[in-house]
Amino acid sequence: MTRRVGYAAGAFDLFHIGHLNILKHAKSECDYLIAGVVSDEMLHLTKGIDPVIPLAERLEIVGSIGFVDEAVAETVPDKLDTWRELRFDVFFKGDDWRGTEKGLRLEREFAAVGVEVVYFPYTMSTSSTVLRRALDALTAGAAPAPRSAQA
């Protein structure tokens, strides 16, 4: 019996229900789930953002989730390079990529090596972008702690 290996990549910064949903759905579609946690450097390079939670902590969080069989740092921008290293059979992505230029290119590249791309519903109620904006708003208005509280 051949086991079906799945790969779900994400920053998994400010971990929330949308992250959990994609990992839960991904595990239901494969026998062995690898979660690729995008490195701090790759996040900065590809999205122009720095994570709130450092990579080592994000790897620990994601790797501790029962749906995840293995958590790895994603340190290269090309998903095909990641596939060459891990050899997964199915790639999971949020459906906000479906039909986009990036998504279509990903589908073509993976089809050429026999990898299926499966999209899952994007969780609209919570996003890292919204959480990041809320944190920025909170920290922008925060006064420094009194000197006596810093001691």
Short mmCIF file of N, CA and C in Angstrom, two decimals:
data_model
loop_
_atom_site.label_atom_id
_atom_site.label_comp_id
_atom_site.label_asym_id
_atom_site.label_seq_id
_atom_site.Cartn_x
_atom_site.Cartn_y
_atom_site.Cartn_z
N MET A 1 0.84 -1.19 0.00
CA MET A 1 0.00 0.00 0.00
C MET A 1 0.88 1.25 0.00
N THR A 2 0.63 2.14 -0.93
CA THR A 2 1.40 3.37 -1.05
C THR A 2 0.80 4.44 -0.15
N ARG A 3 1.64 5.08 0.61
CA ARG A 3 1.12 6.16 1.45
C ARG A 3 1.16 7.46 0.67
N ARG A 4 0.14 8.28 0.91
CA ARG A 4 0.00 9.57 0.23
C ARG A 4 0.59 10.64 1.15
N VAL A 5 1.63 11.30 0.66
CA VAL A 5 2.33 12.32 1.45
C VAL A 5 1.83 13.69 1.00
N GLY A 6 1.40 14.48 1.96
CA GLY A 6 0.91 15.82 1.68
C GLY A 6 1.83 16.88 2.25
N TYR A 7 1.76 18.07 1.64
CA TYR A 7 2.58 19.20 2.07
C TYR A 7 1.71 20.45 2.13
N ALA A 8 1.70 21.09 3.28
CA ALA A 8 0.97 22.34 3.46
C ALA A 8 1.96 23.38 3.97
N ALA A 9 2.15 24.43 3.21
CA ALA A 9 3.11 25.46 3.59
C ALA A 9 2.40 26.71 4.08
N GLY A 10 3.04 27.41 4.98
CA GLY A 10 2.51 28.68 5.45
C GLY A 10 3.47 29.32 6.42
N ALA A 11 3.24 30.59 6.68
CA ALA A 11 4.06 31.28 7.67
C ALA A 11 3.71 30.76 9.07
N PHE A 12 2.43 30.51 9.29
CA PHE A 12 1.92 30.06 10.58
C PHE A 12 2.34 31.02 11.69
N ASP A 13 2.41 32.30 11.33
CA ASP A 13 2.72 33.35 12.30
C ASP A 13 1.39 33.77 12.93
N LEU A 14 1.40 34.11 14.19
CA LEU A 14 0.17 34.47 14.89
C LEU A 14 -0.87 33.37 14.67
N PHE A 15 -0.51 32.15 15.01
CA PHE A 15 -1.30 30.97 14.71
C PHE A 15 -2.77 31.16 15.09
N HIS A 16 -3.67 30.85 14.17
CA HIS A 16 -5.10 31.06 14.38
C HIS A 16 -5.92 29.93 13.76
N ILE A 17 -7.22 30.02 13.86
CA ILE A 17 -8.13 28.96 13.43
C ILE A 17 -8.00 28.65 11.94
N GLY A 18 -7.70 29.63 11.11
CA GLY A 18 -7.51 29.37 9.69
C GLY A 18 -6.33 28.44 9.45
N HIS A 19 -5.25 28.63 10.21
CA HIS A 19 -4.10 27.74 10.10
C HIS A 19 -4.49 26.33 10.53
N LEU A 20 -5.19 26.24 11.65
CA LEU A 20 -5.61 24.92 12.14
C LEU A 20 -6.52 24.23 11.12
N ASN A 21 -7.44 24.99 10.53
CA ASN A 21 -8.36 24.41 9.54
C ASN A 21 -7.63 23.84 8.35
N ILE A 22 -6.66 24.56 7.83
CA ILE A 22 -5.96 24.06 6.64
C ILE A 22 -5.17 22.79 6.97
N LEU A 23 -4.57 22.75 8.14
CA LEU A 23 -3.81 21.55 8.53
C LEU A 23 -4.74 20.37 8.78
N LYS A 24 -5.88 20.63 9.40
CA LYS A 24 -6.86 19.57 9.67
C LYS A 24 -7.40 19.01 8.35
N HIS A 25 -7.78 19.89 7.44
CA HIS A 25 -8.29 19.45 6.14
C HIS A 25 -7.21 18.70 5.37
N ALA A 26 -5.99 19.20 5.41
CA ALA A 26 -4.89 18.55 4.69
C ALA A 26 -4.68 17.13 5.20
N LYS A 27 -4.67 16.96 6.49
CA LYS A 27 -4.44 15.63 7.06
C LYS A 27 -5.55 14.66 6.65
N SER A 28 -6.75 15.16 6.45
CA SER A 28 -7.86 14.28 6.04
C SER A 28 -7.69 13.79 4.60
N GLU A 29 -6.78 14.41 3.84
CA GLU A 29 -6.56 14.07 2.43
C GLU A 29 -5.27 13.30 2.18
N CYS A 30 -4.52 12.99 3.25
CA CYS A 30 -3.26 12.27 3.05
C CYS A 30 -2.97 11.38 4.26
N ASP A 31 -1.99 10.52 4.09
CA ASP A 31 -1.59 9.62 5.17
C ASP A 31 -0.51 10.24 6.06
N TYR A 32 0.31 11.07 5.46
CA TYR A 32 1.45 11.67 6.17
C TYR A 32 1.50 13.13 5.77
N LEU A 33 1.40 14.02 6.76
CA LEU A 33 1.36 15.46 6.48
C LEU A 33 2.64 16.15 6.93
N ILE A 34 3.27 16.81 5.97
CA ILE A 34 4.42 17.66 6.26
C ILE A 34 3.95 19.11 6.20
N ALA A 35 4.22 19.85 7.26
CA ALA A 35 3.90 21.28 7.28
C ALA A 35 5.19 22.06 7.06
N GLY A 36 5.19 22.84 6.00
CA GLY A 36 6.34 23.70 5.72
C GLY A 36 6.13 25.05 6.38
N VAL A 37 7.01 25.39 7.30
CA VAL A 37 6.92 26.66 8.01
C VAL A 37 7.91 27.62 7.34
N VAL A 38 7.37 28.64 6.70
CA VAL A 38 8.19 29.57 5.93
C VAL A 38 9.14 30.31 6.86
N SER A 39 10.43 30.29 6.51
CA SER A 39 11.45 30.92 7.35
C SER A 39 11.27 32.43 7.40
N ASP A 40 11.89 33.02 8.41
CA ASP A 40 11.83 34.47 8.58
C ASP A 40 12.35 35.18 7.32
N GLU A 41 13.47 34.67 6.79
CA GLU A 41 14.08 35.28 5.61
C GLU A 41 13.17 35.18 4.38
N MET A 42 12.53 34.02 4.20
CA MET A 42 11.64 33.85 3.05
C MET A 42 10.39 34.73 3.19
N LEU A 43 9.89 34.90 4.40
CA LEU A 43 8.74 35.80 4.61
C LEU A 43 9.11 37.23 4.23
N HIS A 44 10.29 37.62 4.63
CA HIS A 44 10.73 38.98 4.31
C HIS A 44 10.92 39.13 2.80
N LEU A 45 11.53 38.13 2.17
CA LEU A 45 11.78 38.17 0.74
C LEU A 45 10.49 38.14 -0.08
N THR A 46 9.55 37.24 0.27
CA THR A 46 8.37 37.03 -0.56
C THR A 46 7.19 37.94 -0.22
N LYS A 47 7.06 38.34 1.05
CA LYS A 47 5.91 39.16 1.44
C LYS A 47 6.30 40.52 1.99
N GLY A 48 7.59 40.71 2.22
CA GLY A 48 8.04 41.99 2.76
C GLY A 48 7.67 42.20 4.21
N ILE A 49 7.42 41.11 4.93
CA ILE A 49 7.07 41.22 6.35
C ILE A 49 8.03 40.39 7.19
N ASP A 50 8.17 40.81 8.42
CA ASP A 50 8.93 40.03 9.39
C ASP A 50 7.92 39.40 10.34
N PRO A 51 8.10 38.12 10.66
CA PRO A 51 7.13 37.46 11.54
C PRO A 51 7.20 38.01 12.96
N VAL A 52 6.08 37.90 13.65
CA VAL A 52 6.03 38.27 15.06
C VAL A 52 6.66 37.15 15.89
N ILE A 53 6.38 35.92 15.52
CA ILE A 53 6.88 34.74 16.22
C ILE A 53 8.08 34.19 15.44
N PRO A 54 9.23 33.98 16.11
CA PRO A 54 10.42 33.48 15.40
C PRO A 54 10.21 32.06 14.85
N LEU A 55 10.97 31.72 13.83
CA LEU A 55 10.85 30.43 13.15
C LEU A 55 10.92 29.25 14.11
N ALA A 56 11.88 29.23 15.00
CA ALA A 56 12.03 28.08 15.91
C ALA A 56 10.75 27.85 16.72
N GLU A 57 10.12 28.92 17.16
CA GLU A 57 8.87 28.79 17.93
C GLU A 57 7.71 28.36 17.04
N ARG A 58 7.65 28.91 15.81
CA ARG A 58 6.59 28.50 14.89
C ARG A 58 6.72 27.03 14.52
N LEU A 59 7.94 26.55 14.34
CA LEU A 59 8.16 25.13 14.06
C LEU A 59 7.69 24.28 15.23
N GLU A 60 7.98 24.70 16.45
CA GLU A 60 7.56 23.96 17.65
C GLU A 60 6.04 23.92 17.76
N ILE A 61 5.40 25.04 17.53
CA ILE A 61 3.93 25.12 17.61
C ILE A 61 3.31 24.20 16.56
N VAL A 62 3.70 24.35 15.31
CA VAL A 62 3.10 23.58 14.21
C VAL A 62 3.42 22.09 14.36
N GLY A 63 4.64 21.77 14.76
CA GLY A 63 5.03 20.38 14.93
C GLY A 63 4.32 19.68 16.08
N SER A 64 3.76 20.45 16.99
CA SER A 64 3.05 19.88 18.14
C SER A 64 1.58 19.60 17.87
N ILE A 65 1.11 20.00 16.71
CA ILE A 65 -0.30 19.80 16.36
C ILE A 65 -0.50 18.35 15.92
N GLY A 66 -1.52 17.72 16.43
CA GLY A 66 -1.76 16.30 16.17
C GLY A 66 -1.94 15.94 14.71
N PHE A 67 -2.37 16.86 13.89
CA PHE A 67 -2.59 16.57 12.46
C PHE A 67 -1.28 16.53 11.69
N VAL A 68 -0.24 17.12 12.24
CA VAL A 68 1.03 17.28 11.54
C VAL A 68 1.98 16.14 11.91
N ASP A 69 2.48 15.45 10.90
CA ASP A 69 3.43 14.37 11.14
C ASP A 69 4.87 14.88 11.20
N GLU A 70 5.12 15.97 10.49
CA GLU A 70 6.47 16.52 10.44
C GLU A 70 6.38 18.00 10.10
N ALA A 71 7.15 18.82 10.80
CA ALA A 71 7.22 20.25 10.48
C ALA A 71 8.64 20.55 10.05
N VAL A 72 8.77 21.23 8.90
CA VAL A 72 10.08 21.57 8.36
C VAL A 72 10.13 23.05 8.04
N ALA A 73 11.32 23.60 8.10
CA ALA A 73 11.51 25.00 7.73
C ALA A 73 11.56 25.09 6.21
N GLU A 74 10.78 25.99 5.66
CA GLU A 74 10.81 26.23 4.22
C GLU A 74 11.75 27.41 3.99
N THR A 75 12.90 27.12 3.37
CA THR A 75 13.96 28.13 3.26
C THR A 75 14.26 28.54 1.82
N VAL A 76 13.50 28.01 0.87
CA VAL A 76 13.70 28.37 -0.54
C VAL A 76 12.38 28.88 -1.12
N PRO A 77 12.43 29.84 -2.06
CA PRO A 77 11.19 30.40 -2.59
C PRO A 77 10.48 29.50 -3.60
N ASP A 78 11.19 28.57 -4.22
CA ASP A 78 10.62 27.73 -5.26
C ASP A 78 10.05 26.45 -4.67
N LYS A 79 8.72 26.27 -4.81
CA LYS A 79 8.06 25.08 -4.24
C LYS A 79 8.56 23.79 -4.90
N LEU A 80 9.00 23.87 -6.15
CA LEU A 80 9.55 22.67 -6.80
C LEU A 80 10.84 22.24 -6.14
N ASP A 81 11.65 23.18 -5.67
CA ASP A 81 12.86 22.83 -4.93
C ASP A 81 12.49 22.12 -3.63
N THR A 82 11.45 22.59 -2.99
CA THR A 82 10.97 21.94 -1.77
C THR A 82 10.49 20.53 -2.10
N TRP A 83 9.76 20.38 -3.20
CA TRP A 83 9.28 19.06 -3.61
C TRP A 83 10.46 18.11 -3.90
N ARG A 84 11.50 18.61 -4.55
CA ARG A 84 12.67 17.77 -4.86
C ARG A 84 13.29 17.22 -3.58
N GLU A 85 13.23 17.98 -2.52
CA GLU A 85 13.79 17.54 -1.24
C GLU A 85 12.86 16.59 -0.49
N LEU A 86 11.55 16.87 -0.50
CA LEU A 86 10.61 16.13 0.35
C LEU A 86 9.79 15.07 -0.38
N ARG A 87 9.60 15.22 -1.69
CA ARG A 87 8.87 14.26 -2.54
C ARG A 87 7.45 13.97 -2.05
N PHE A 88 6.67 15.01 -1.87
CA PHE A 88 5.26 14.86 -1.50
C PHE A 88 4.42 14.60 -2.75
N ASP A 89 3.22 14.05 -2.54
CA ASP A 89 2.31 13.69 -3.63
C ASP A 89 1.23 14.73 -3.87
N VAL A 90 0.93 15.50 -2.83
CA VAL A 90 -0.16 16.47 -2.92
C VAL A 90 0.26 17.73 -2.17
N PHE A 91 -0.06 18.87 -2.78
CA PHE A 91 0.27 20.17 -2.21
C PHE A 91 -1.03 20.87 -1.84
N PHE A 92 -1.13 21.32 -0.60
CA PHE A 92 -2.36 21.96 -0.12
C PHE A 92 -2.17 23.47 -0.02
N LYS A 93 -3.21 24.18 -0.43
CA LYS A 93 -3.17 25.63 -0.42
C LYS A 93 -4.56 26.18 -0.14
N GLY A 94 -4.64 27.37 0.44
CA GLY A 94 -5.92 28.03 0.63
C GLY A 94 -6.51 28.45 -0.70
N ASP A 95 -7.83 28.42 -0.81
CA ASP A 95 -8.45 28.69 -2.12
C ASP A 95 -8.38 30.15 -2.54
N ASP A 96 -7.75 31.00 -1.73
CA ASP A 96 -7.50 32.36 -2.18
C ASP A 96 -6.46 32.37 -3.30
N TRP A 97 -5.77 31.26 -3.52
CA TRP A 97 -4.80 31.12 -4.62
C TRP A 97 -5.46 30.59 -5.89
N ARG A 98 -6.61 29.95 -5.74
CA ARG A 98 -7.25 29.31 -6.90
C ARG A 98 -7.54 30.34 -7.99
N GLY A 99 -7.12 30.01 -9.22
CA GLY A 99 -7.39 30.88 -10.37
C GLY A 99 -6.48 32.08 -10.50
N THR A 100 -5.58 32.28 -9.53
CA THR A 100 -4.66 33.40 -9.63
C THR A 100 -3.47 33.01 -10.50
N GLU A 101 -2.71 33.99 -10.92
CA GLU A 101 -1.52 33.70 -11.73
C GLU A 101 -0.57 32.77 -10.99
N LYS A 102 -0.34 33.06 -9.70
CA LYS A 102 0.54 32.21 -8.88
C LYS A 102 0.00 30.79 -8.77
N GLY A 103 -1.29 30.68 -8.51
CA GLY A 103 -1.93 29.37 -8.36
C GLY A 103 -1.87 28.56 -9.64
N LEU A 104 -2.16 29.19 -10.77
CA LEU A 104 -2.13 28.48 -12.05
C LEU A 104 -0.72 28.02 -12.41
N ARG A 105 0.25 28.87 -12.13
CA ARG A 105 1.65 28.49 -12.38
C ARG A 105 2.04 27.31 -11.50
N LEU A 106 1.65 27.36 -10.24
CA LEU A 106 1.93 26.27 -9.30
C LEU A 106 1.30 24.96 -9.79
N GLU A 107 0.05 25.03 -10.23
CA GLU A 107 -0.63 23.84 -10.75
C GLU A 107 0.11 23.25 -11.94
N ARG A 108 0.54 24.10 -12.87
CA ARG A 108 1.27 23.61 -14.06
C ARG A 108 2.59 22.96 -13.68
N GLU A 109 3.35 23.63 -12.82
CA GLU A 109 4.65 23.11 -12.42
C GLU A 109 4.52 21.78 -11.68
N PHE A 110 3.56 21.70 -10.79
CA PHE A 110 3.38 20.46 -10.03
C PHE A 110 2.79 19.35 -10.90
N ALA A 111 1.91 19.69 -11.82
CA ALA A 111 1.35 18.66 -12.71
C ALA A 111 2.46 17.99 -13.50
N ALA A 112 3.48 18.74 -13.88
CA ALA A 112 4.59 18.20 -14.66
C ALA A 112 5.39 17.14 -13.90
N VAL A 113 5.32 17.17 -12.56
CA VAL A 113 6.04 16.16 -11.76
C VAL A 113 5.08 15.21 -11.03
N GLY A 114 3.80 15.29 -11.38
CA GLY A 114 2.82 14.36 -10.83
C GLY A 114 2.28 14.71 -9.46
N VAL A 115 2.38 15.97 -9.07
CA VAL A 115 1.86 16.41 -7.77
C VAL A 115 0.50 17.06 -7.97
N GLU A 116 -0.46 16.65 -7.18
CA GLU A 116 -1.80 17.23 -7.22
C GLU A 116 -1.84 18.46 -6.31
N VAL A 117 -2.51 19.51 -6.77
CA VAL A 117 -2.73 20.70 -5.94
C VAL A 117 -4.18 20.66 -5.48
N VAL A 118 -4.36 20.72 -4.16
CA VAL A 118 -5.70 20.70 -3.57
C VAL A 118 -5.90 21.99 -2.80
N TYR A 119 -7.02 22.66 -3.10
CA TYR A 119 -7.34 23.91 -2.42
C TYR A 119 -8.38 23.67 -1.34
N PHE A 120 -8.23 24.43 -0.24
CA PHE A 120 -9.20 24.38 0.85
C PHE A 120 -9.78 25.77 1.06
N PRO A 121 -11.00 25.82 1.58
CA PRO A 121 -11.62 27.13 1.82
C PRO A 121 -10.78 28.01 2.74
N TYR A 122 -10.64 29.23 2.33
CA TYR A 122 -9.93 30.23 3.12
C TYR A 122 -10.83 30.65 4.27
N THR A 123 -10.32 30.69 5.48
CA THR A 123 -11.10 31.09 6.65
C THR A 123 -11.17 32.61 6.70
N MET A 124 -12.33 33.14 6.35
CA MET A 124 -12.49 34.59 6.24
C MET A 124 -12.56 35.30 7.59
N SER A 125 -12.96 34.59 8.64
CA SER A 125 -13.19 35.26 9.92
C SER A 125 -11.90 35.70 10.60
N THR A 126 -10.80 35.06 10.30
CA THR A 126 -9.54 35.38 10.95
C THR A 126 -8.41 35.32 9.94
N SER A 127 -7.52 36.28 10.00
CA SER A 127 -6.34 36.22 9.15
C SER A 127 -5.16 36.82 9.89
N SER A 128 -3.98 36.39 9.52
CA SER A 128 -2.76 36.93 10.13
C SER A 128 -2.63 38.41 9.83
N THR A 129 -3.07 38.83 8.65
CA THR A 129 -2.99 40.25 8.28
C THR A 129 -3.83 41.09 9.23
N VAL A 130 -5.05 40.64 9.52
CA VAL A 130 -5.93 41.36 10.44
C VAL A 130 -5.33 41.38 11.84
N LEU A 131 -4.81 40.24 12.28
CA LEU A 131 -4.19 40.17 13.61
C LEU A 131 -2.97 41.09 13.69
N ARG A 132 -2.18 41.12 12.61
CA ARG A 132 -0.99 41.98 12.59
C ARG A 132 -1.39 43.45 12.67
N ARG A 133 -2.44 43.83 11.93
CA ARG A 133 -2.92 45.22 11.99
C ARG A 133 -3.39 45.58 13.40
N ALA A 134 -4.09 44.66 14.05
CA ALA A 134 -4.57 44.91 15.42
C ALA A 134 -3.39 45.08 16.37
N LEU A 135 -2.37 44.24 16.24
CA LEU A 135 -1.18 44.38 17.08
C LEU A 135 -0.48 45.70 16.83
N ASP A 136 -0.36 46.07 15.56
CA ASP A 136 0.28 47.35 15.22
C ASP A 136 -0.47 48.51 15.84
N ALA A 137 -1.81 48.45 15.78
CA ALA A 137 -2.63 49.53 16.35
C ALA A 137 -2.45 49.59 17.87
N LEU A 138 -2.40 48.42 18.49
CA LEU A 138 -2.23 48.38 19.95
C LEU A 138 -0.86 48.89 20.37
N THR A 139 0.17 48.49 19.67
CA THR A 139 1.52 48.90 20.05
C THR A 139 1.80 50.35 19.70
N ALA A 140 1.15 50.87 18.65
CA ALA A 140 1.34 52.27 18.28
C ALA A 140 0.79 53.21 19.35
N GLY A 141 -0.29 52.80 20.00
CA GLY A 141 -0.92 53.64 21.01
C GLY A 141 -0.43 53.36 22.42
N ALA A 142 0.44 52.39 22.57
CA ALA A 142 0.90 52.01 23.91
C ALA A 142 1.97 52.97 24.40
N ALA A 143 1.77 53.43 25.62
CA ALA A 143 2.78 54.28 26.26
C ALA A 143 3.84 53.39 26.88
N PRO A 144 5.08 53.88 26.94
CA PRO A 144 6.12 53.07 27.58
C PRO A 144 5.78 52.83 29.05
N ALA A 145 6.21 51.70 29.56
CA ALA A 145 5.92 51.35 30.96
C ALA A 145 6.66 52.32 31.88
N PRO A 146 6.05 52.67 33.01
CA PRO A 146 6.74 53.56 33.96
C PRO A 146 8.04 52.90 34.42
N ARG A 147 9.05 53.73 34.75
CA ARG A 147 10.36 53.21 35.15
C ARG A 147 10.24 52.25 36.32
N SER A 148 9.36 52.51 37.26
CA SER A 148 9.23 51.62 38.43
C SER A 148 8.71 50.24 38.02
N ALA A 149 7.91 50.18 36.95
CA ALA A 149 7.40 48.88 36.47
C ALA A 149 8.45 48.12 35.69
N GLN A 150 9.47 48.84 35.18
CA GLN A 150 10.50 48.19 34.38
C GLN A 150 11.54 47.50 35.26
N ALA A 151 11.63 47.86 36.51
CA ALA A 151 12.66 47.32 37.39
C ALA A 151 12.45 45.87 37.73
#
